[in-house]
């Protein structure tokens, strides 16, 4: 047991430190690049301009434990998200970019299901990033559940970012972070023993939120990709749940669903 704990810490701690340092650095660089989230009526935050370019820091933190093929795919996804953080891209262009990344992910992993899963999960994590700390906490739980050195490294990257994103957030992950974390979960799952069903089970919470929001907006005649304050986290905040409790709540939900699915399988 001590050896196992030491092995985990030898991965978790370095990735946490690199992610924290990278997030701190990018937060200071982001305003010069235009990667800043401004207050908008269809967004929850109302604290002024917030830096939103954390994806490269989290990817760099996990990179030493990722195989070269998946790392190249994730670098492309991160570049796509970073461009959107600096100069918003059209929804169609982002969708096509993620589709190309999904095809590349399926090729490097040898698993056909990676293509649709990467597209779906990356978009789902992007939608889950609607309140401070939620997306990073949910992703960290999923990475721990998926396991392996890559999973622990990715969880450490999320923890390092959460030092700045835990409510009240001083930094947002942006599309560079949310799209990368979603794609990373799928590619780590593809390299593990659980396969597609296990990967989707550990990503079920963001997927459920995305499905619910999409159906609700379609019912109202709205475009699903247009932002709004109708996510699960927003509902919990309006119900009186303290915002500092949301990240551990989502972390626990991901663990509960993932463990139940594992027990059932």
PDB file of C-alpha atoms in Angstrom:
ATOM      1  CA  UNK A   1       0.000   0.000   0.000  1.00  0.00           C
ATOM      2  CA  UNK A   2       2.697   2.601   0.813  1.00  0.00           C
ATOM      3  CA  UNK A   3       4.362   1.823  -2.504  1.00  0.00           C
ATOM      4  CA  UNK A   4       1.074   2.267  -4.371  1.00  0.00           C
ATOM      5  CA  UNK A   5       0.438   5.587  -2.654  1.00  0.00           C
ATOM      6  CA  UNK A   6       3.971   6.700  -3.490  1.00  0.00           C
ATOM      7  CA  UNK A   7       3.476   5.763  -7.135  1.00  0.00           C
ATOM      8  CA  UNK A   8       0.293   7.829  -7.311  1.00  0.00           C
ATOM      9  CA  UNK A   9       1.885  10.828  -5.611  1.00  0.00           C
ATOM     10  CA  UNK A  10       4.894  10.667  -7.922  1.00  0.00           C
ATOM     11  CA  UNK A  11       2.485  11.340 -10.807  1.00  0.00           C
ATOM     12  CA  UNK A  12      -0.138  13.489  -9.094  1.00  0.00           C
ATOM     13  CA  UNK A  13       2.140  16.045  -7.443  1.00  0.00           C
ATOM     14  CA  UNK A  14       4.296  16.987 -10.478  1.00  0.00           C
ATOM     15  CA  UNK A  15       1.259  17.340 -12.739  1.00  0.00           C
ATOM     16  CA  UNK A  16      -0.478  19.496 -10.127  1.00  0.00           C
ATOM     17  CA  UNK A  17       2.540  21.786  -9.801  1.00  0.00           C
ATOM     18  CA  UNK A  18       2.984  22.162 -13.568  1.00  0.00           C
ATOM     19  CA  UNK A  19      -0.731  22.876 -14.083  1.00  0.00           C
ATOM     20  CA  UNK A  20      -0.794  25.449 -11.298  1.00  0.00           C
ATOM     21  CA  UNK A  21       2.309  27.232 -12.554  1.00  0.00           C
ATOM     22  CA  UNK A  22       1.094  27.149 -16.150  1.00  0.00           C
ATOM     23  CA  UNK A  23      -2.359  28.422 -15.219  1.00  0.00           C
ATOM     24  CA  UNK A  24      -0.810  31.295 -13.256  1.00  0.00           C
ATOM     25  CA  UNK A  25       1.388  32.221 -16.214  1.00  0.00           C
ATOM     26  CA  UNK A  26      -1.360  31.962 -18.835  1.00  0.00           C
ATOM     27  CA  UNK A  27      -3.732  34.019 -16.681  1.00  0.00           C
ATOM     28  CA  UNK A  28      -1.291  36.903 -16.993  1.00  0.00           C
ATOM     29  CA  UNK A  29      -0.763  36.364 -20.690  1.00  0.00           C
ATOM     30  CA  UNK A  30      -4.454  35.890 -21.592  1.00  0.00           C
ATOM     31  CA  UNK A  31      -5.516  39.580 -21.532  1.00  0.00           C
ATOM     32  CA  UNK A  32      -2.792  40.438 -24.048  1.00  0.00           C
ATOM     33  CA  UNK A  33      -4.112  37.707 -26.350  1.00  0.00           C
ATOM     34  CA  UNK A  34      -7.763  38.675 -25.966  1.00  0.00           C
ATOM     35  CA  UNK A  35      -8.547  35.435 -24.121  1.00  0.00           C
ATOM     36  CA  UNK A  36     -10.847  37.038 -21.564  1.00  0.00           C
ATOM     37  CA  UNK A  37     -14.401  36.137 -20.547  1.00  0.00           C
ATOM     38  CA  UNK A  38     -16.542  39.255 -20.339  1.00  0.00           C
ATOM     39  CA  UNK A  39     -19.840  39.670 -18.537  1.00  0.00           C
ATOM     40  CA  UNK A  40     -22.751  38.706 -20.811  1.00  0.00           C
ATOM     41  CA  UNK A  41     -26.479  38.375 -20.141  1.00  0.00           C
ATOM     42  CA  UNK A  42     -26.438  34.691 -21.147  1.00  0.00           C
ATOM     43  CA  UNK A  43     -23.609  33.792 -18.759  1.00  0.00           C
ATOM     44  CA  UNK A  44     -23.689  33.273 -15.004  1.00  0.00           C
ATOM     45  CA  UNK A  45     -20.547  35.126 -13.962  1.00  0.00           C
ATOM     46  CA  UNK A  46     -20.820  38.845 -13.213  1.00  0.00           C
ATOM     47  CA  UNK A  47     -17.357  39.645 -11.842  1.00  0.00           C
ATOM     48  CA  UNK A  48     -15.841  41.468 -14.777  1.00  0.00           C
ATOM     49  CA  UNK A  49     -13.182  40.235 -17.194  1.00  0.00           C
ATOM     50  CA  UNK A  50     -11.737  36.825 -16.277  1.00  0.00           C
ATOM     51  CA  UNK A  51      -8.771  35.131 -18.077  1.00  0.00           C
ATOM     52  CA  UNK A  52      -9.832  31.962 -19.916  1.00  0.00           C
ATOM     53  CA  UNK A  53      -6.817  30.201 -21.430  1.00  0.00           C
ATOM     54  CA  UNK A  54      -5.909  27.295 -19.131  1.00  0.00           C
ATOM     55  CA  UNK A  55      -6.006  24.383 -21.563  1.00  0.00           C
ATOM     56  CA  UNK A  56      -2.317  24.449 -22.572  1.00  0.00           C
ATOM     57  CA  UNK A  57      -1.280  24.388 -18.903  1.00  0.00           C
ATOM     58  CA  UNK A  58      -3.377  21.313 -18.120  1.00  0.00           C
ATOM     59  CA  UNK A  59      -2.259  19.513 -21.266  1.00  0.00           C
ATOM     60  CA  UNK A  60       1.401  20.236 -20.523  1.00  0.00           C
ATOM     61  CA  UNK A  61       0.933  18.892 -16.990  1.00  0.00           C
ATOM     62  CA  UNK A  62      -0.436  15.556 -18.195  1.00  0.00           C
ATOM     63  CA  UNK A  63       1.700  15.260 -21.344  1.00  0.00           C
ATOM     64  CA  UNK A  64       4.630  13.209 -19.909  1.00  0.00           C
ATOM     65  CA  UNK A  65       2.245  10.339 -19.109  1.00  0.00           C
ATOM     66  CA  UNK A  66       0.351  10.350 -22.416  1.00  0.00           C
ATOM     67  CA  UNK A  67       1.293   8.236 -25.464  1.00  0.00           C
ATOM     68  CA  UNK A  68       2.578  10.230 -28.435  1.00  0.00           C
ATOM     69  CA  UNK A  69      -0.412   9.545 -30.729  1.00  0.00           C
ATOM     70  CA  UNK A  70      -3.141  10.652 -28.287  1.00  0.00           C
ATOM     71  CA  UNK A  71      -0.950  13.577 -27.210  1.00  0.00           C
ATOM     72  CA  UNK A  72      -0.802  14.828 -30.802  1.00  0.00           C
ATOM     73  CA  UNK A  73      -4.590  14.606 -31.085  1.00  0.00           C
ATOM     74  CA  UNK A  74      -5.015  16.462 -27.787  1.00  0.00           C
ATOM     75  CA  UNK A  75      -2.582  19.157 -28.899  1.00  0.00           C
ATOM     76  CA  UNK A  76      -4.778  19.746 -31.952  1.00  0.00           C
ATOM     77  CA  UNK A  77      -7.918  19.924 -29.798  1.00  0.00           C
ATOM     78  CA  UNK A  78      -6.207  22.315 -27.396  1.00  0.00           C
ATOM     79  CA  UNK A  79      -5.083  24.520 -30.294  1.00  0.00           C
ATOM     80  CA  UNK A  80      -8.657  24.629 -31.600  1.00  0.00           C
ATOM     81  CA  UNK A  81      -9.972  25.615 -28.167  1.00  0.00           C
ATOM     82  CA  UNK A  82      -7.206  28.167 -27.653  1.00  0.00           C
ATOM     83  CA  UNK A  83      -8.066  29.880 -30.918  1.00  0.00           C
ATOM     84  CA  UNK A  84     -11.682  30.056 -29.807  1.00  0.00           C
ATOM     85  CA  UNK A  85     -10.651  31.517 -26.444  1.00  0.00           C
ATOM     86  CA  UNK A  86      -8.765  34.308 -28.208  1.00  0.00           C
ATOM     87  CA  UNK A  87     -11.042  34.903 -31.203  1.00  0.00           C
ATOM     88  CA  UNK A  88     -14.410  33.082 -31.039  1.00  0.00           C
ATOM     89  CA  UNK A  89     -14.831  30.557 -33.844  1.00  0.00           C
ATOM     90  CA  UNK A  90     -18.122  29.608 -35.468  1.00  0.00           C
ATOM     91  CA  UNK A  91     -19.963  26.600 -33.963  1.00  0.00           C
ATOM     92  CA  UNK A  92     -19.705  24.827 -37.321  1.00  0.00           C
ATOM     93  CA  UNK A  93     -15.934  25.220 -37.485  1.00  0.00           C
ATOM     94  CA  UNK A  94     -15.503  23.927 -33.926  1.00  0.00           C
ATOM     95  CA  UNK A  95     -17.801  20.970 -34.649  1.00  0.00           C
ATOM     96  CA  UNK A  96     -15.830  20.058 -37.770  1.00  0.00           C
ATOM     97  CA  UNK A  97     -12.550  20.468 -35.920  1.00  0.00           C
ATOM     98  CA  UNK A  98     -13.690  18.111 -33.173  1.00  0.00           C
ATOM     99  CA  UNK A  99     -14.919  15.633 -35.773  1.00  0.00           C
ATOM    100  CA  UNK A 100     -11.471  15.635 -37.401  1.00  0.00           C
ATOM    101  CA  UNK A 101      -9.885  15.148 -33.969  1.00  0.00           C
ATOM    102  CA  UNK A 102     -12.288  12.290 -33.277  1.00  0.00           C
ATOM    103  CA  UNK A 103     -11.317  10.570 -36.520  1.00  0.00           C
ATOM    104  CA  UNK A 104      -7.639  11.030 -35.669  1.00  0.00           C
ATOM    105  CA  UNK A 105      -8.262   9.703 -32.170  1.00  0.00           C
ATOM    106  CA  UNK A 106      -9.965   6.603 -33.553  1.00  0.00           C
ATOM    107  CA  UNK A 107      -7.026   6.031 -35.867  1.00  0.00           C
ATOM    108  CA  UNK A 108      -4.272   6.369 -33.243  1.00  0.00           C
ATOM    109  CA  UNK A 109      -6.183   4.285 -30.678  1.00  0.00           C
ATOM    110  CA  UNK A 110      -7.509   1.639 -33.057  1.00  0.00           C
ATOM    111  CA  UNK A 111     -10.976   1.989 -31.504  1.00  0.00           C
ATOM    112  CA  UNK A 112     -13.857   3.105 -33.749  1.00  0.00           C
ATOM    113  CA  UNK A 113     -16.001   4.341 -30.855  1.00  0.00           C
ATOM    114  CA  UNK A 114     -13.422   6.987 -29.959  1.00  0.00           C
ATOM    115  CA  UNK A 115     -14.595   9.245 -32.803  1.00  0.00           C
ATOM    116  CA  UNK A 116     -18.232   9.765 -31.687  1.00  0.00           C
ATOM    117  CA  UNK A 117     -17.278   9.552 -28.007  1.00  0.00           C
ATOM    118  CA  UNK A 118     -14.602  12.241 -28.298  1.00  0.00           C
ATOM    119  CA  UNK A 119     -16.993  14.578 -30.102  1.00  0.00           C
ATOM    120  CA  UNK A 120     -19.769  14.037 -27.580  1.00  0.00           C
ATOM    121  CA  UNK A 121     -17.706  14.137 -24.388  1.00  0.00           C
ATOM    122  CA  UNK A 122     -15.624  17.147 -25.426  1.00  0.00           C
ATOM    123  CA  UNK A 123     -18.799  19.119 -26.130  1.00  0.00           C
ATOM    124  CA  UNK A 124     -20.403  17.849 -22.912  1.00  0.00           C
ATOM    125  CA  UNK A 125     -17.493  18.988 -20.728  1.00  0.00           C
ATOM    126  CA  UNK A 126     -17.573  22.310 -22.567  1.00  0.00           C
ATOM    127  CA  UNK A 127     -21.252  22.713 -21.634  1.00  0.00           C
ATOM    128  CA  UNK A 128     -20.579  21.602 -18.055  1.00  0.00           C
ATOM    129  CA  UNK A 129     -18.122  24.460 -17.668  1.00  0.00           C
ATOM    130  CA  UNK A 130     -20.924  26.838 -16.713  1.00  0.00           C
ATOM    131  CA  UNK A 131     -20.166  27.502 -13.026  1.00  0.00           C
ATOM    132  CA  UNK A 132     -16.921  27.811 -11.080  1.00  0.00           C
ATOM    133  CA  UNK A 133     -15.064  24.555 -10.463  1.00  0.00           C
ATOM    134  CA  UNK A 134     -17.710  22.150 -11.802  1.00  0.00           C
ATOM    135  CA  UNK A 135     -16.064  20.948 -15.019  1.00  0.00           C
ATOM    136  CA  UNK A 136     -12.597  20.503 -13.510  1.00  0.00           C
ATOM    137  CA  UNK A 137     -13.958  18.652 -10.461  1.00  0.00           C
ATOM    138  CA  UNK A 138     -16.090  16.325 -12.597  1.00  0.00           C
ATOM    139  CA  UNK A 139     -13.197  15.685 -14.982  1.00  0.00           C
ATOM    140  CA  UNK A 140     -10.823  14.953 -12.092  1.00  0.00           C
ATOM    141  CA  UNK A 141     -13.210  12.319 -10.736  1.00  0.00           C
ATOM    142  CA  UNK A 142     -13.533  10.746 -14.183  1.00  0.00           C
ATOM    143  CA  UNK A 143      -9.758  10.602 -14.624  1.00  0.00           C
ATOM    144  CA  UNK A 144      -9.301   8.938 -11.230  1.00  0.00           C
ATOM    145  CA  UNK A 145     -11.957   6.393 -12.155  1.00  0.00           C
ATOM    146  CA  UNK A 146     -10.341   5.664 -15.516  1.00  0.00           C
ATOM    147  CA  UNK A 147      -7.079   5.053 -13.660  1.00  0.00           C
ATOM    148  CA  UNK A 148      -3.521   4.484 -14.737  1.00  0.00           C
ATOM    149  CA  UNK A 149      -0.662   6.958 -14.642  1.00  0.00           C
ATOM    150  CA  UNK A 150      -2.291   9.020 -17.376  1.00  0.00           C
ATOM    151  CA  UNK A 151      -5.518   9.223 -15.375  1.00  0.00           C
ATOM    152  CA  UNK A 152      -3.751  10.345 -12.209  1.00  0.00           C
ATOM    153  CA  UNK A 153      -1.677  12.868 -14.164  1.00  0.00           C
ATOM    154  CA  UNK A 154      -4.820  14.343 -15.716  1.00  0.00           C
ATOM    155  CA  UNK A 155      -6.491  14.457 -12.291  1.00  0.00           C
ATOM    156  CA  UNK A 156      -3.444  16.310 -10.942  1.00  0.00           C
ATOM    157  CA  UNK A 157      -3.711  18.776 -13.812  1.00  0.00           C
ATOM    158  CA  UNK A 158      -7.350  19.441 -12.882  1.00  0.00           C
ATOM    159  CA  UNK A 159      -6.362  19.923  -9.228  1.00  0.00           C
ATOM    160  CA  UNK A 160      -3.664  22.433 -10.148  1.00  0.00           C
ATOM    161  CA  UNK A 161      -6.145  24.402 -12.225  1.00  0.00           C
ATOM    162  CA  UNK A 162      -8.757  24.260  -9.444  1.00  0.00           C
ATOM    163  CA  UNK A 163      -6.411  26.257  -7.209  1.00  0.00           C
ATOM    164  CA  UNK A 164      -7.437  29.220  -9.392  1.00  0.00           C
ATOM    165  CA  UNK A 165     -10.904  28.102 -10.498  1.00  0.00           C
ATOM    166  CA  UNK A 166     -12.482  27.038  -7.203  1.00  0.00           C
ATOM    167  CA  UNK A 167     -15.325  29.423  -6.316  1.00  0.00           C
ATOM    168  CA  UNK A 168     -14.907  32.332  -6.552  1.00  0.00           C
ATOM    169  CA  UNK A 169     -12.900  31.698  -9.720  1.00  0.00           C
ATOM    170  CA  UNK A 170      -9.994  33.892 -10.713  1.00  0.00           C
ATOM    171  CA  UNK A 171      -9.391  31.961 -13.954  1.00  0.00           C
ATOM    172  CA  UNK A 172     -11.687  30.105 -16.346  1.00  0.00           C
ATOM    173  CA  UNK A 173     -10.501  27.072 -18.329  1.00  0.00           C
ATOM    174  CA  UNK A 174     -12.067  28.281 -21.574  1.00  0.00           C
ATOM    175  CA  UNK A 175     -12.699  26.038 -24.561  1.00  0.00           C
ATOM    176  CA  UNK A 176      -8.973  25.248 -24.596  1.00  0.00           C
ATOM    177  CA  UNK A 177      -9.472  23.512 -21.259  1.00  0.00           C
ATOM    178  CA  UNK A 178     -12.955  22.012 -21.514  1.00  0.00           C
ATOM    179  CA  UNK A 179     -12.550  20.529 -25.005  1.00  0.00           C
ATOM    180  CA  UNK A 180      -9.121  19.167 -24.097  1.00  0.00           C
ATOM    181  CA  UNK A 181     -10.303  17.554 -20.862  1.00  0.00           C
ATOM    182  CA  UNK A 182     -13.243  15.890 -22.613  1.00  0.00           C
ATOM    183  CA  UNK A 183     -11.060  14.535 -25.400  1.00  0.00           C
ATOM    184  CA  UNK A 184      -8.432  13.457 -22.875  1.00  0.00           C
ATOM    185  CA  UNK A 185     -10.957  11.408 -20.888  1.00  0.00           C
ATOM    186  CA  UNK A 186     -11.973   9.492 -24.015  1.00  0.00           C
ATOM    187  CA  UNK A 187      -8.406   8.834 -25.169  1.00  0.00           C
ATOM    188  CA  UNK A 188      -7.295   7.734 -21.693  1.00  0.00           C
ATOM    189  CA  UNK A 189     -10.317   5.439 -21.547  1.00  0.00           C
ATOM    190  CA  UNK A 190      -9.434   4.006 -24.953  1.00  0.00           C
ATOM    191  CA  UNK A 191      -5.995   3.097 -23.628  1.00  0.00           C
ATOM    192  CA  UNK A 192      -7.388   1.341 -20.561  1.00  0.00           C
ATOM    193  CA  UNK A 193      -9.130  -1.964 -19.992  1.00  0.00           C
ATOM    194  CA  UNK A 194     -12.715  -0.765 -19.606  1.00  0.00           C
ATOM    195  CA  UNK A 195     -13.491   0.127 -23.207  1.00  0.00           C
ATOM    196  CA  UNK A 196     -16.144   2.471 -24.502  1.00  0.00           C
ATOM    197  CA  UNK A 197     -18.916   1.703 -22.040  1.00  0.00           C
ATOM    198  CA  UNK A 198     -16.697   2.268 -19.014  1.00  0.00           C
ATOM    199  CA  UNK A 199     -15.395   5.522 -20.479  1.00  0.00           C
ATOM    200  CA  UNK A 200     -18.906   6.816 -21.112  1.00  0.00           C
ATOM    201  CA  UNK A 201     -19.973   5.751 -17.613  1.00  0.00           C
ATOM    202  CA  UNK A 202     -17.261   7.907 -16.035  1.00  0.00           C
ATOM    203  CA  UNK A 203     -18.333  10.768 -18.311  1.00  0.00           C
ATOM    204  CA  UNK A 204     -22.058  10.249 -17.704  1.00  0.00           C
ATOM    205  CA  UNK A 205     -22.600  13.356 -15.550  1.00  0.00           C
ATOM    206  CA  UNK A 206     -21.460  15.919 -18.159  1.00  0.00           C
ATOM    207  CA  UNK A 207     -23.223  13.904 -20.855  1.00  0.00           C
ATOM    208  CA  UNK A 208     -26.483  13.949 -18.893  1.00  0.00           C
ATOM    209  CA  UNK A 209     -26.256  17.712 -18.375  1.00  0.00           C
ATOM    210  CA  UNK A 210     -25.564  18.240 -22.084  1.00  0.00           C
ATOM    211  CA  UNK A 211     -28.491  16.051 -23.173  1.00  0.00           C
ATOM    212  CA  UNK A 212     -30.885  17.776 -20.776  1.00  0.00           C
ATOM    213  CA  UNK A 213     -29.826  21.267 -21.861  1.00  0.00           C
ATOM    214  CA  UNK A 214     -29.961  20.364 -25.555  1.00  0.00           C
ATOM    215  CA  UNK A 215     -33.451  18.882 -25.333  1.00  0.00           C
ATOM    216  CA  UNK A 216     -34.706  21.807 -23.253  1.00  0.00           C
ATOM    217  CA  UNK A 217     -33.426  24.359 -25.741  1.00  0.00           C
ATOM    218  CA  UNK A 218     -34.763  22.458 -28.745  1.00  0.00           C
ATOM    219  CA  UNK A 219     -38.169  22.289 -27.039  1.00  0.00           C
ATOM    220  CA  UNK A 220     -38.082  26.076 -26.655  1.00  0.00           C
ATOM    221  CA  UNK A 221     -37.036  26.537 -30.266  1.00  0.00           C
ATOM    222  CA  UNK A 222     -33.555  27.724 -29.290  1.00  0.00           C
ATOM    223  CA  UNK A 223     -30.201  26.785 -30.782  1.00  0.00           C
ATOM    224  CA  UNK A 224     -28.489  24.290 -28.433  1.00  0.00           C
ATOM    225  CA  UNK A 225     -25.042  25.838 -28.891  1.00  0.00           C
ATOM    226  CA  UNK A 226     -26.108  29.328 -27.795  1.00  0.00           C
ATOM    227  CA  UNK A 227     -25.169  29.966 -24.151  1.00  0.00           C
ATOM    228  CA  UNK A 228     -27.669  30.240 -21.343  1.00  0.00           C
ATOM    229  CA  UNK A 229     -28.237  29.880 -17.611  1.00  0.00           C
ATOM    230  CA  UNK A 230     -30.345  26.717 -17.839  1.00  0.00           C
ATOM    231  CA  UNK A 231     -27.781  24.085 -16.835  1.00  0.00           C
ATOM    232  CA  UNK A 232     -27.956  21.744 -13.863  1.00  0.00           C
ATOM    233  CA  UNK A 233     -25.448  23.834 -11.912  1.00  0.00           C
ATOM    234  CA  UNK A 234     -27.499  26.973 -12.448  1.00  0.00           C
ATOM    235  CA  UNK A 235     -30.599  25.198 -11.162  1.00  0.00           C
ATOM    236  CA  UNK A 236     -28.734  24.091  -8.031  1.00  0.00           C
ATOM    237  CA  UNK A 237     -27.429  27.604  -7.422  1.00  0.00           C
ATOM    238  CA  UNK A 238     -30.918  29.058  -7.777  1.00  0.00           C
ATOM    239  CA  UNK A 239     -32.160  26.406  -5.345  1.00  0.00           C
ATOM    240  CA  UNK A 240     -29.785  27.787  -2.723  1.00  0.00           C
ATOM    241  CA  UNK A 241     -26.852  25.372  -2.924  1.00  0.00           C
ATOM    242  CA  UNK A 242     -23.698  27.323  -1.977  1.00  0.00           C
ATOM    243  CA  UNK A 243     -21.415  27.692  -4.969  1.00  0.00           C
ATOM    244  CA  UNK A 244     -18.433  26.369  -3.012  1.00  0.00           C
ATOM    245  CA  UNK A 245     -20.280  23.070  -2.542  1.00  0.00           C
ATOM    246  CA  UNK A 246     -20.918  22.512  -6.236  1.00  0.00           C
ATOM    247  CA  UNK A 247     -17.447  21.171  -7.202  1.00  0.00           C
ATOM    248  CA  UNK A 248     -17.416  18.434  -4.496  1.00  0.00           C
ATOM    249  CA  UNK A 249     -21.057  17.673  -5.310  1.00  0.00           C
ATOM    250  CA  UNK A 250     -20.257  17.051  -8.970  1.00  0.00           C
ATOM    251  CA  UNK A 251     -17.081  15.167  -8.056  1.00  0.00           C
ATOM    252  CA  UNK A 252     -19.146  12.854  -5.852  1.00  0.00           C
ATOM    253  CA  UNK A 253     -21.817  12.419  -8.517  1.00  0.00           C
ATOM    254  CA  UNK A 254     -19.238  11.303 -11.081  1.00  0.00           C
ATOM    255  CA  UNK A 255     -17.708   8.838  -8.594  1.00  0.00           C
ATOM    256  CA  UNK A 256     -21.127   7.450  -7.629  1.00  0.00           C
ATOM    257  CA  UNK A 257     -22.266   6.913 -11.220  1.00  0.00           C
ATOM    258  CA  UNK A 258     -18.920   5.475 -12.292  1.00  0.00           C
ATOM    259  CA  UNK A 259     -18.743   3.045  -9.390  1.00  0.00           C
ATOM    260  CA  UNK A 260     -22.360   1.944  -9.845  1.00  0.00           C
ATOM    261  CA  UNK A 261     -21.732   1.283 -13.521  1.00  0.00           C
ATOM    262  CA  UNK A 262     -18.567  -0.660 -12.686  1.00  0.00           C
ATOM    263  CA  UNK A 263     -20.377  -2.740 -10.073  1.00  0.00           C
ATOM    264  CA  UNK A 264     -23.201  -3.484 -12.489  1.00  0.00           C
ATOM    265  CA  UNK A 265     -20.843  -4.502 -15.287  1.00  0.00           C
TER     266      UNK A 265
END
